GROMACS .gro file of C-alpha atoms in nm:
model
  310
    1MET     CA    1  -2.347  -0.442   1.942
    2ASN     CA    2  -2.209  -0.100   1.847
    3LYS     CA    3  -1.841  -0.105   1.769
    4PRO     CA    4  -1.616   0.184   1.882
    5LYS     CA    5  -1.571   0.450   1.614
    6VAL     CA    6  -1.225   0.504   1.467
    7ILE     CA    7  -1.144   0.775   1.212
    8VAL     CA    8  -0.881   0.703   0.946
    9ILE     CA    9  -0.718   0.986   0.749
   10CYS     CA   10  -0.493   0.867   0.470
   11GLY     CA   11  -0.362   1.000   0.144
   12PRO     CA   12  -0.038   1.076  -0.041
   13THR     CA   13   0.268   1.232   0.109
   14ALA     CA   14   0.261   1.615   0.142
   15SER     CA   15  -0.120   1.628   0.113
   16GLY     CA   16  -0.176   1.786   0.455
   17LYS     CA   17  -0.277   1.482   0.663
   18THR     CA   18  -0.088   1.594   0.974
   19ALA     CA   19  -0.231   1.947   0.996
   20LEU     CA   20  -0.587   1.829   0.926
   21SER     CA   21  -0.572   1.545   1.181
   22ILE     CA   22  -0.433   1.767   1.458
   23GLU     CA   23  -0.705   2.027   1.406
   24LEU     CA   24  -0.967   1.751   1.396
   25ALA     CA   25  -0.833   1.597   1.719
   26LYS     CA   26  -0.860   1.934   1.894
   27GLN     CA   27  -1.227   1.960   1.797
   28ILE     CA   28  -1.346   1.604   1.867
   29ASN     CA   29  -1.137   1.520   2.175
   30GLY     CA   30  -0.920   1.285   1.974
   31GLU     CA   31  -0.574   1.135   1.988
   32ILE     CA   32  -0.364   1.028   1.692
   33VAL     CA   33  -0.219   0.688   1.599
   34SER     CA   34   0.049   0.725   1.334
   35CYS     CA   35   0.016   0.494   1.035
   36ASP     CA   36   0.353   0.569   0.878
   37SER     CA   37   0.620   0.303   0.828
   38MET     CA   38   0.906   0.557   0.846
   39GLN     CA   39   0.797   0.785   1.130
   40ILE     CA   40   0.837   0.490   1.368
   41TYR     CA   41   1.215   0.535   1.357
   42LYS     CA   42   1.412   0.728   1.616
   43GLU     CA   43   1.657   0.998   1.505
   44MET     CA   44   1.493   1.017   1.161
   45ASP     CA   45   1.278   1.328   1.188
   46ILE     CA   46   1.342   1.555   0.891
   47GLY     CA   47   1.322   1.302   0.608
   48THR     CA   48   1.008   1.139   0.750
   49ALA     CA   49   0.829   1.475   0.802
   50LYS     CA   50   0.764   1.374   1.162
   51PRO     CA   51   0.550   1.637   1.339
   52THR     CA   52   0.739   1.844   1.594
   53GLU     CA   53   0.610   1.897   1.948
   54GLU     CA   54   0.506   2.248   1.845
   55GLU     CA   55   0.314   2.114   1.543
   56LYS     CA   56   0.134   1.855   1.758
   57GLU     CA   57  -0.028   2.140   1.953
   58GLY     CA   58  -0.059   1.925   2.266
   59ILE     CA   59  -0.235   1.637   2.090
   60LYS     CA   60  -0.103   1.300   2.201
   61HIS     CA   61   0.049   1.088   1.923
   62TYR     CA   62   0.118   0.715   1.929
   63LEU     CA   63   0.365   0.500   1.731
   64LEU     CA   64   0.606   0.782   1.653
   65ASP     CA   65   0.978   0.773   1.718
   66PHE     CA   66   1.010   0.443   1.905
   67VAL     CA   67   1.206   0.196   1.686
   68PRO     CA   68   1.588   0.223   1.653
   69PRO     CA   69   1.696   0.250   1.287
   70ASN     CA   70   1.896  -0.074   1.314
   71GLU     CA   71   1.589  -0.284   1.402
   72ARG     CA   72   1.322  -0.447   1.189
   73TYR     CA   73   0.956  -0.368   1.245
   74SER     CA   74   0.687  -0.578   1.081
   75VAL     CA   75   0.329  -0.514   0.972
   76ALA     CA   76   0.220  -0.773   1.230
   77GLU     CA   77   0.393  -0.571   1.502
   78PHE     CA   78   0.229  -0.252   1.379
   79LYS     CA   79  -0.118  -0.408   1.390
   80LYS     CA   80  -0.068  -0.523   1.748
   81ASP     CA   81   0.079  -0.189   1.861
   82ALA     CA   82  -0.187   0.016   1.680
   83GLU     CA   83  -0.473  -0.183   1.830
   84ASN     CA   84  -0.320  -0.145   2.176
   85ALA     CA   85  -0.298   0.231   2.118
   86ILE     CA   86  -0.659   0.246   1.997
   87GLU     CA   87  -0.777   0.053   2.304
   88GLY     CA   88  -0.591   0.294   2.531
   89ILE     CA   89  -0.743   0.598   2.360
   90LEU     CA   90  -1.093   0.453   2.386
   91LYS     CA   91  -1.046   0.373   2.756
   92ASN     CA   92  -0.953   0.737   2.810
   93GLY     CA   93  -1.286   0.839   2.654
   94LYS     CA   94  -1.125   0.990   2.345
   95VAL     CA   95  -1.169   0.933   1.971
   96PRO     CA   96  -0.889   0.742   1.794
   97ILE     CA   97  -0.769   0.902   1.470
   98VAL     CA   98  -0.541   0.682   1.257
   99VAL     CA   99  -0.328   0.901   1.029
  100GLY     CA  100  -0.072   0.816   0.765
  101GLY     CA  101   0.016   0.721   0.412
  102THR     CA  102   0.136   0.361   0.448
  103GLY     CA  103  -0.138   0.166   0.275
  104LEU     CA  104  -0.028  -0.174   0.404
  105TYR     CA  105  -0.046  -0.052   0.763
  106ALA     CA  106  -0.389   0.104   0.709
  107ASP     CA  107  -0.529  -0.208   0.544
  108CYS     CA  108  -0.417  -0.445   0.818
  109LEU     CA  109  -0.619  -0.238   1.066
  110ILE     CA  110  -0.926  -0.157   0.857
  111TYR     CA  111  -0.974  -0.509   0.724
  112GLY     CA  112  -0.834  -0.702   1.020
  113ILE     CA  113  -0.569  -0.860   0.799
  114GLU     CA  114  -0.337  -1.093   0.986
  115TYR     CA  115   0.013  -1.100   0.842
  116PRO     CA  116   0.230  -1.380   0.976
  117ASN     CA  117   0.524  -1.258   1.180
  118ILE     CA  118   0.773  -1.466   0.987
  119GLU     CA  119   1.107  -1.547   1.144
  120LEU     CA  120   1.377  -1.410   0.918
  121ASP     CA  121   1.573  -1.667   0.717
  122GLU     CA  122   1.905  -1.481   0.694
  123LYS     CA  123   2.053  -1.734   0.451
  124TYR     CA  124   1.762  -1.704   0.207
  125ARG     CA  125   1.758  -1.325   0.229
  126LYS     CA  126   2.132  -1.309   0.154
  127GLU     CA  127   2.076  -1.536  -0.147
  128LEU     CA  128   1.805  -1.300  -0.277
  129GLU     CA  129   2.017  -0.991  -0.218
  130GLN     CA  130   2.308  -1.154  -0.399
  131ILE     CA  131   2.085  -1.227  -0.699
  132ALA     CA  132   1.968  -0.865  -0.700
  133GLU     CA  133   2.327  -0.744  -0.686
  134GLU     CA  134   2.473  -0.979  -0.947
  135GLU     CA  135   2.183  -1.049  -1.184
  136GLY     CA  136   1.959  -0.747  -1.126
  137LEU     CA  137   1.647  -0.677  -0.923
  138GLU     CA  138   1.434  -0.738  -1.232
  139LYS     CA  139   1.494  -1.113  -1.199
  140LEU     CA  140   1.353  -1.115  -0.844
  141TYR     CA  141   1.062  -0.895  -0.952
  142LYS     CA  142   0.969  -1.147  -1.222
  143GLN     CA  143   0.984  -1.429  -0.967
  144ALA     CA  144   0.759  -1.227  -0.736
  145GLN     CA  145   0.515  -1.168  -1.025
  146GLU     CA  146   0.491  -1.543  -1.085
  147ILE     CA  147   0.422  -1.605  -0.715
  148ASP     CA  148   0.189  -1.312  -0.644
  149PHE     CA  149   0.101  -1.093  -0.942
  150GLU     CA  150  -0.159  -0.894  -0.746
  151ALA     CA  151   0.094  -0.795  -0.479
  152THR     CA  152   0.353  -0.684  -0.737
  153LYS     CA  153   0.095  -0.453  -0.901
  154LYS     CA  154   0.095  -0.247  -0.580
  155ILE     CA  155   0.470  -0.193  -0.557
  156SER     CA  156   0.746  -0.044  -0.767
  157PRO     CA  157   0.972  -0.279  -0.970
  158ASN     CA  158   1.257  -0.099  -0.789
  159ASP     CA  159   1.122  -0.167  -0.438
  160LYS     CA  160   1.379  -0.429  -0.335
  161LYS     CA  161   1.255  -0.454   0.024
  162ARG     CA  162   0.895  -0.543  -0.069
  163ILE     CA  163   0.994  -0.766  -0.362
  164ILE     CA  164   1.212  -0.972  -0.131
  165ARG     CA  165   0.935  -0.979   0.128
  166ILE     CA  166   0.690  -1.134  -0.122
  167LEU     CA  167   0.941  -1.411  -0.191
  168GLU     CA  168   1.017  -1.461   0.180
  169ILE     CA  169   0.650  -1.493   0.276
  170TYR     CA  170   0.589  -1.754   0.009
  171LYS     CA  171   0.896  -1.959   0.103
  172ALA     CA  172   0.812  -1.951   0.475
  173THR     CA  173   0.437  -2.020   0.452
  174GLY     CA  174   0.366  -2.183   0.117
  175LYS     CA  175   0.099  -1.918   0.057
  176ASN     CA  176   0.142  -1.587  -0.118
  177LYS     CA  177   0.069  -1.254   0.046
  178THR     CA  178  -0.254  -1.196  -0.150
  179GLU     CA  179  -0.396  -1.536  -0.050
  180GLN     CA  180  -0.324  -1.460   0.314
  181GLU     CA  181  -0.496  -1.121   0.285
  182ILE     CA  182  -0.809  -1.276   0.132
  183GLU     CA  183  -0.827  -1.536   0.408
  184SER     CA  184  -0.782  -1.290   0.692
  185ARG     CA  185  -1.027  -1.035   0.546
  186LYS     CA  186  -1.299  -1.284   0.638
  187ASN     CA  187  -1.242  -1.180   0.999
  188GLU     CA  188  -1.479  -0.917   1.137
  189PRO     CA  189  -1.302  -0.581   1.198
  190LYS     CA  190  -1.282  -0.486   1.566
  191TYR     CA  191  -1.385  -0.123   1.514
  192ASP     CA  192  -1.626   0.093   1.317
  193PHE     CA  193  -1.378   0.251   1.079
  194THR     CA  194  -1.466   0.553   0.866
  195VAL     CA  195  -1.189   0.605   0.612
  196PHE     CA  196  -1.111   0.943   0.456
  197ALA     CA  197  -0.847   1.008   0.193
  198ILE     CA  198  -0.708   1.344   0.090
  199ASN     CA  199  -0.693   1.419  -0.280
  200MET     CA  200  -0.586   1.722  -0.482
  201GLU     CA  201  -0.493   1.807  -0.837
  202ARG     CA  202  -0.175   1.627  -0.940
  203GLU     CA  203   0.003   1.952  -1.032
  204ILE     CA  204  -0.067   2.107  -0.690
  205LEU     CA  205   0.040   1.791  -0.507
  206TYR     CA  206   0.364   1.763  -0.703
  207ASP     CA  207   0.443   2.128  -0.635
  208ARG     CA  208   0.391   2.068  -0.262
  209ILE     CA  209   0.620   1.764  -0.277
  210ASN     CA  210   0.896   1.959  -0.453
  211LYS     CA  211   0.877   2.241  -0.199
  212ARG     CA  212   0.877   1.994   0.092
  213VAL     CA  213   1.196   1.831  -0.037
  214ASP     CA  214   1.367   2.172  -0.062
  215ILE     CA  215   1.262   2.250   0.297
  216MET     CA  216   1.396   1.915   0.417
  217ILE     CA  217   1.734   1.989   0.263
  218GLU     CA  218   1.735   2.337   0.423
  219LYS     CA  219   1.643   2.189   0.763
  220GLY     CA  220   1.942   1.952   0.750
  221LEU     CA  221   1.839   1.622   0.591
  222ILE     CA  222   2.196   1.552   0.478
  223GLU     CA  223   2.329   1.611   0.829
  224GLU     CA  224   2.054   1.390   0.973
  225VAL     CA  225   2.153   1.100   0.744
  226LYS     CA  226   2.521   1.149   0.832
  227SER     CA  227   2.439   1.133   1.203
  228VAL     CA  228   2.223   0.820   1.175
  229THR     CA  229   2.474   0.633   0.960
  230GLN     CA  230   2.749   0.718   1.210
  231ASN     CA  231   2.543   0.603   1.509
  232TYR     CA  232   2.435   0.267   1.365
  233SER     CA  233   2.617   0.004   1.163
  234GLU     CA  234   2.323  -0.168   0.992
  235PHE     CA  235   1.981  -0.069   0.861
  236PRO     CA  236   1.747  -0.358   0.775
  237THR     CA  237   1.479  -0.122   0.638
  238ALA     CA  238   1.525   0.233   0.771
  239MET     CA  239   1.765   0.353   0.500
  240GLN     CA  240   1.530   0.230   0.227
  241GLY     CA  241   1.303   0.524   0.304
  242LEU     CA  242   1.249   0.801   0.051
  243GLY     CA  243   1.515   1.068   0.084
  244TYR     CA  244   1.746   0.856   0.295
  245LYS     CA  245   1.873   0.616   0.031
  246GLU     CA  246   1.926   0.905  -0.212
  247VAL     CA  247   2.128   1.102   0.045
  248VAL     CA  248   2.339   0.791   0.113
  249GLU     CA  249   2.416   0.773  -0.260
  250TYR     CA  250   2.523   1.137  -0.249
  251LEU     CA  251   2.742   1.083   0.058
  252GLU     CA  252   2.906   0.788  -0.119
  253GLY     CA  253   2.989   1.016  -0.413
  254LYS     CA  254   2.763   0.834  -0.658
  255VAL     CA  255   2.556   1.143  -0.748
  256THR     CA  256   2.588   1.520  -0.718
  257LYS     CA  257   2.385   1.718  -0.468
  258GLU     CA  258   2.162   1.854  -0.744
  259GLU     CA  259   2.106   1.503  -0.885
  260MET     CA  260   2.023   1.378  -0.534
  261ILE     CA  261   1.763   1.649  -0.478
  262GLU     CA  262   1.597   1.592  -0.815
  263LYS     CA  263   1.593   1.216  -0.757
  264ILE     CA  264   1.425   1.258  -0.417
  265LYS     CA  265   1.159   1.478  -0.576
  266MET     CA  266   1.101   1.239  -0.863
  267GLU     CA  267   1.082   0.926  -0.642
  268THR     CA  268   0.851   1.103  -0.397
  269ARG     CA  269   0.615   1.205  -0.677
  270ARG     CA  270   0.611   0.845  -0.800
  271TYR     CA  271   0.542   0.723  -0.447
  272ALA     CA  272   0.251   0.968  -0.410
  273LYS     CA  273   0.101   0.833  -0.732
  274ARG     CA  274   0.126   0.475  -0.599
  275GLN     CA  275  -0.031   0.583  -0.270
  276LEU     CA  276  -0.332   0.731  -0.449
  277THR     CA  277  -0.373   0.413  -0.653
  278TRP     CA  278  -0.360   0.205  -0.333
  279PHE     CA  279  -0.622   0.408  -0.147
  280ARG     CA  280  -0.857   0.421  -0.447
  281LYS     CA  281  -0.905   0.045  -0.439
  282ASN     CA  282  -1.112   0.080  -0.121
  283LYS     CA  283  -1.457   0.168  -0.255
  284GLU     CA  284  -1.579   0.277   0.088
  285THR     CA  285  -1.316   0.552   0.117
  286ILE     CA  286  -1.458   0.904   0.143
  287TRP     CA  287  -1.244   1.146  -0.056
  288ILE     CA  288  -1.189   1.503   0.059
  289ASP     CA  289  -1.021   1.789  -0.124
  290GLY     CA  290  -0.689   1.883   0.035
  291THR     CA  291  -0.707   2.233  -0.112
  292GLU     CA  292  -1.031   2.309   0.071
  293ASP     CA  293  -1.046   2.493   0.403
  294LYS     CA  294  -0.961   2.264   0.697
  295GLN     CA  295  -1.280   2.355   0.882
  296LYS     CA  296  -1.492   2.252   0.583
  297ASN     CA  297  -1.317   1.914   0.569
  298ILE     CA  298  -1.351   1.867   0.945
  299LYS     CA  299  -1.724   1.928   0.916
  300ILE     CA  300  -1.743   1.661   0.642
  301ILE     CA  301  -1.549   1.413   0.859
  302ILE     CA  302  -1.771   1.471   1.163
  303GLU     CA  303  -2.089   1.433   0.956
  304LYS     CA  304  -1.983   1.127   0.754
  305ALA     CA  305  -1.849   0.946   1.062
  306ASN     CA  306  -2.167   1.025   1.259
  307LEU     CA  307  -1.967   1.161   1.548
  308ASP     CA  308  -2.162   1.301   1.841
  309ILE     CA  309  -1.972   1.617   1.928
  310ILE     CA  310  -2.085   1.808   2.233
   0.00000   0.00000   0.00000
């Protein structure tokens, strides 16, 4: 039985995924499913580099701008929502194109990984956050390494949200995250995925990141953060996003504006490096050069995915 074809375009931040995917969708009668853990949030447009209506060029996008910043959204929820979106696109006779840089989201779709939708233990989470505050995040990171060394290799030692999540999963299920991934990867994927990743020379990518941060500041990132923090009283995960937590530090008077901007650039460059490492572990990924002409890359995608374009 032939499975439905689904194109995946991933890669580091600022590598040109959005522009390439929109042009591809125009040529292959496609629609786009966002695979970005920050672009899901409402009212957070500038810092997440969410495509504007003008940039979408009439191409329908799914899983953008639908979660309030004060709500949690899990990988399990993403998998369910993304598969529903893919089914809807296929029923409409169009080609699904999954686009984004969140490796965890991409993997749960490509490999059919089932992450348990764990009910939050508020007491345990508060205990962990108190340890991080009083004794340092390094202590929690070491605990996470003992529980699931493989999972900690994929995240930053400063990524409090994901460090805590590793500990929460283990406490709630008795299995670590990596064990659960291995078990669920035995499941047959629902679709015929062809995965492409955008790559470019590190110097060029870092220059693009730096320029993007400057543009975000010019467009009003600081004002956006002010507005969101005034409209909502709590942020389980939204304010952990790149750019947002640094602006909050600036607004609280902890750093200067110049320090804030440089920190956003530095952390974004580090994140891009981690993204590339994540996507390289999939040996079936087809790498394309982000500095090449879009039409050349689209031709490669169509050929490698064996798409029948009329």
